[in-house]
Each structure stands twice: as structure tokens, then as C-alpha cells.
Short mmCIF file of C-alpha atoms in Angstrom, two decimals:
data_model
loop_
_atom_site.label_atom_id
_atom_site.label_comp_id
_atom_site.label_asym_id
_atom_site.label_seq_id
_atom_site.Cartn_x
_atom_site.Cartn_y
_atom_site.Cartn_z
CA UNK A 1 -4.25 -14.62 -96.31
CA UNK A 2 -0.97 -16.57 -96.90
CA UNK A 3 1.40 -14.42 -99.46
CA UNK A 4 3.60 -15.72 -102.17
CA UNK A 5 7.02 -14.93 -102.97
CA UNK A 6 9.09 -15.95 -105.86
CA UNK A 7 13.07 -16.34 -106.36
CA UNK A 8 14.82 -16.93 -109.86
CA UNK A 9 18.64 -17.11 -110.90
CA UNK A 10 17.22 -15.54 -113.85
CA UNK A 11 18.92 -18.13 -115.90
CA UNK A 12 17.10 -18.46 -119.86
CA UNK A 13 15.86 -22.37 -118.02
CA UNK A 14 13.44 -20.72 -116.11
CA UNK A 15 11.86 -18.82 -118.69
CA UNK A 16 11.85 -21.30 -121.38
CA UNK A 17 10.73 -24.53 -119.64
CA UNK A 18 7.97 -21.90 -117.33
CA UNK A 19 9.26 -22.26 -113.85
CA UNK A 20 11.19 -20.77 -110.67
CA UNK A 21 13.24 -21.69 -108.08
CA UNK A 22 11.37 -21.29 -105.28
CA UNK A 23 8.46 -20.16 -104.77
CA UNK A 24 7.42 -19.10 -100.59
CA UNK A 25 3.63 -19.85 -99.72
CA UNK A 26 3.09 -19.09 -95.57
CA UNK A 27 5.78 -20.58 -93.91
CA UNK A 28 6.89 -22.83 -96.39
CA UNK A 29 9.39 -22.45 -99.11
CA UNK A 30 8.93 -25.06 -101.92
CA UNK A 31 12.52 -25.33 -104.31
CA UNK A 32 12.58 -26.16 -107.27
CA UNK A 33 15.83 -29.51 -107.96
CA UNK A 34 18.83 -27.36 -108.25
CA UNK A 35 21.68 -28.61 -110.12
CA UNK A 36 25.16 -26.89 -110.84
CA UNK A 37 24.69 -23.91 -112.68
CA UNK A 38 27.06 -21.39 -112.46
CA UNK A 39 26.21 -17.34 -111.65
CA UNK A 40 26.12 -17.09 -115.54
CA UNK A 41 23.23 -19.92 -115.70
CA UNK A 42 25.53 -21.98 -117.23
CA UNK A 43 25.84 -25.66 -116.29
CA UNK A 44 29.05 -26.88 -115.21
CA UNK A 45 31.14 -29.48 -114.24
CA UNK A 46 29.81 -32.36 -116.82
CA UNK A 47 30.10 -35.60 -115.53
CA UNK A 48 31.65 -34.56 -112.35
CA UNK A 49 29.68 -36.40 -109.78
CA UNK A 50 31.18 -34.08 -106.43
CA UNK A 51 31.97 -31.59 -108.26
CA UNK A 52 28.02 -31.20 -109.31
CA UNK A 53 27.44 -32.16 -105.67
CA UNK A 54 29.64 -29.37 -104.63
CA UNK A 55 27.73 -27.04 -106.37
CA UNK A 56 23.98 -27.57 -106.29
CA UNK A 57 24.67 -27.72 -102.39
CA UNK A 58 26.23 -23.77 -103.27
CA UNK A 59 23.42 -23.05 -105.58
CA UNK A 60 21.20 -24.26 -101.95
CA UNK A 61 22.47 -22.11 -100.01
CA UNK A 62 21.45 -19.37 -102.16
CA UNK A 63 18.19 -20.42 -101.91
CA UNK A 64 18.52 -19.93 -98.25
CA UNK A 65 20.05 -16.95 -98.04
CA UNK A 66 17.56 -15.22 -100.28
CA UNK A 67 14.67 -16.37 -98.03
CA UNK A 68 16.93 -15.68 -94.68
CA UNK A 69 16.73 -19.13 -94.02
CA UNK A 70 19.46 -22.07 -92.55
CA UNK A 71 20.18 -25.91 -93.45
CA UNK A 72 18.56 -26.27 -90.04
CA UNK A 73 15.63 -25.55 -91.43
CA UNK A 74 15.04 -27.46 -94.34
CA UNK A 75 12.20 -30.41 -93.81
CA UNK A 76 12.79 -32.29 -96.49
CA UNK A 77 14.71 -33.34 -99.79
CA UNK A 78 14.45 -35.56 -103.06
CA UNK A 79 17.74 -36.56 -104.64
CA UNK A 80 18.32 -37.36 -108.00
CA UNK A 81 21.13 -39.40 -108.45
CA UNK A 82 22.35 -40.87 -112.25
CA UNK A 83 24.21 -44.25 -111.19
CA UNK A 84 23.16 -44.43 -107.80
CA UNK A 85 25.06 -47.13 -106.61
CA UNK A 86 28.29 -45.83 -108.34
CA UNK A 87 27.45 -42.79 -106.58
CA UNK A 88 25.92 -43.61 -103.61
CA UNK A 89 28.83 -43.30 -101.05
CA UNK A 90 29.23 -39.37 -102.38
CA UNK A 91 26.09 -38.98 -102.20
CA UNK A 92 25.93 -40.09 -98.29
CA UNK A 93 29.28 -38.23 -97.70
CA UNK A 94 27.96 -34.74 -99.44
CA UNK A 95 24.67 -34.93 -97.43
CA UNK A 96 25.87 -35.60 -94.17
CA UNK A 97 28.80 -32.98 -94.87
CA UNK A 98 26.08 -30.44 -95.97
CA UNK A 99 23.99 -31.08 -93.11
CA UNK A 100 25.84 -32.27 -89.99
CA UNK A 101 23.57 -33.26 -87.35
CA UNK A 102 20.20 -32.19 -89.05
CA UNK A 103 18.36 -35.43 -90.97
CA UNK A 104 15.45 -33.68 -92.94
CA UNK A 105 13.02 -36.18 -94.64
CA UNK A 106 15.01 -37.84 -97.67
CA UNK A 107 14.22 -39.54 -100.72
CA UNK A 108 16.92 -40.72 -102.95
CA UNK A 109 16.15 -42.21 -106.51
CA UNK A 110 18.26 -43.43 -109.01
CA UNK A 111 17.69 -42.73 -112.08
CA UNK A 112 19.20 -43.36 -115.94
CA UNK A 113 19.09 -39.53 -117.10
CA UNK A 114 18.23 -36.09 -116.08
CA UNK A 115 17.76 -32.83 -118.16
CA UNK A 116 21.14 -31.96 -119.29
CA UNK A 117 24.00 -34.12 -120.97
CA UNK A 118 26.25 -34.78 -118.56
CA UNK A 119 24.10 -34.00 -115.44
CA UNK A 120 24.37 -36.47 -112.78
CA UNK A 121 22.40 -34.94 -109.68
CA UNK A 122 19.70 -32.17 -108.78
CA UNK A 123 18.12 -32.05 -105.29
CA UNK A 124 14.81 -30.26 -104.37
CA UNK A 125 13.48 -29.70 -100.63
CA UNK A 126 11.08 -27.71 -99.02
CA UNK A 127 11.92 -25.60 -95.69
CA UNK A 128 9.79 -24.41 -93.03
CA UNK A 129 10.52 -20.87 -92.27
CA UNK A 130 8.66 -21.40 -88.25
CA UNK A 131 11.65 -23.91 -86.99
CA UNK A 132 14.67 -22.48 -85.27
CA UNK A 133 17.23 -21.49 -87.68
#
């Protein structure tokens, strides 16, 4: 029988909209979009386009560490991108800088507004804990 784990920030977001995350079912690890929160749970860098980048790539790798896990091993991703076209060369640039040679899956979506004022990118992916870190 497959066992779930859960990981939370902790942050008030994940108790008042009802979610975590990440949340680890078998082998797979299913994140929730991470965006640039700060170790207080406070968003940061409003309007900032790289700087966001910069650190919901950070808030990732947390993600990964928790779970023991590498960028290697990360399947797939969905990018949510406000102004995609204005942003779209950043985006390309942070994702192949974050990943180097690995190409998970990718979906990229522009988009006119996400949760926060001033938020201009979140990313979710799922990893598979059974490839090679």
C-alpha cells in the first residue's frame, strides 16, 4: 500500500485557502505552483519578473531537499507566466539556467493575473523519486 507524505512552509496560505505544498504518493511527489515567498511566508519581490523567478526556483529546491530529491529528477512542470511574451526570454533563460541539460515535460501559459498583486510567475511539477538523482 502506497504511503502519503505531506510538506508545508507553514505559511497562513496553506491553511486558509486548504492546501500543501507537496504532497508524496509512491514514487511520485506532486507540488503544489510555488511562487516567491520568503522564509516568513511573505511574498516578495512585486513585479519583479527574475527576481520572482529567482526565487520560486529557491522555494523548488526546498521542495527537493525536503523529499531528498534533485532537478534531475523532476518529470514535469507548468509555468505560469503574467505577460508571457514580455517575459518569455526570462522565462527560457531561468529554466534552462535551473535545469541545464535535463528537459522535463513543460507547459507554459500565459496568463492576465495570478493570486497575488504583483505576482507574475508560479511553477508546479511533479518528480519521480525512482529516476537517478
Amino acid at each position: 500500500m502506497a504511503t502519503i507524505e505531506v510538506f508545508n512552509y507553514n505559511v497562513p496560505a496553506e491553511s486558509d485557502f486548504g492546501y500543501s505544498q507537496a504532497i508524496k504518493s509512491g514514487e511520485l511527489i506532486h507540488v503544489s505552483g510555488q511562487l516567491s515567498f520568503d522564509e516568513a511566508g511573505e511574498f516578495r519581490y512585486a513585479g519583479d519578473f527574475v527576481a520572482q523567478l529567482r526565487q520560486t526556483y529557491a522555494n523548488m529546491d526546498k521542495v527537493l531537499d525536503h523529499y531528498g530529491a534533485t532537478r534531475n529528477q523532476v518529470v514535469s512542470q507548468t509555468l505560469y507566466v503574467v505577460n508571457l511574451r514580455q517575459n518569455a526570454g526570462a522565462t527560457a533563460e531561468g529554466n534552462l539556467g535551473y535545469f541545464g541539460d535535463h528537459r522535463p515535460a513543460s507547459t507554459v501559459l500565459g496568463i492576465t493575473e495570478l493570486t497575488l498583486p504583483g505576482q507574475v510567475i508560479e511553477i508546479s511539477f511533479v518528480i519521480d523519486t525512482k529516476l537517478p538523482a
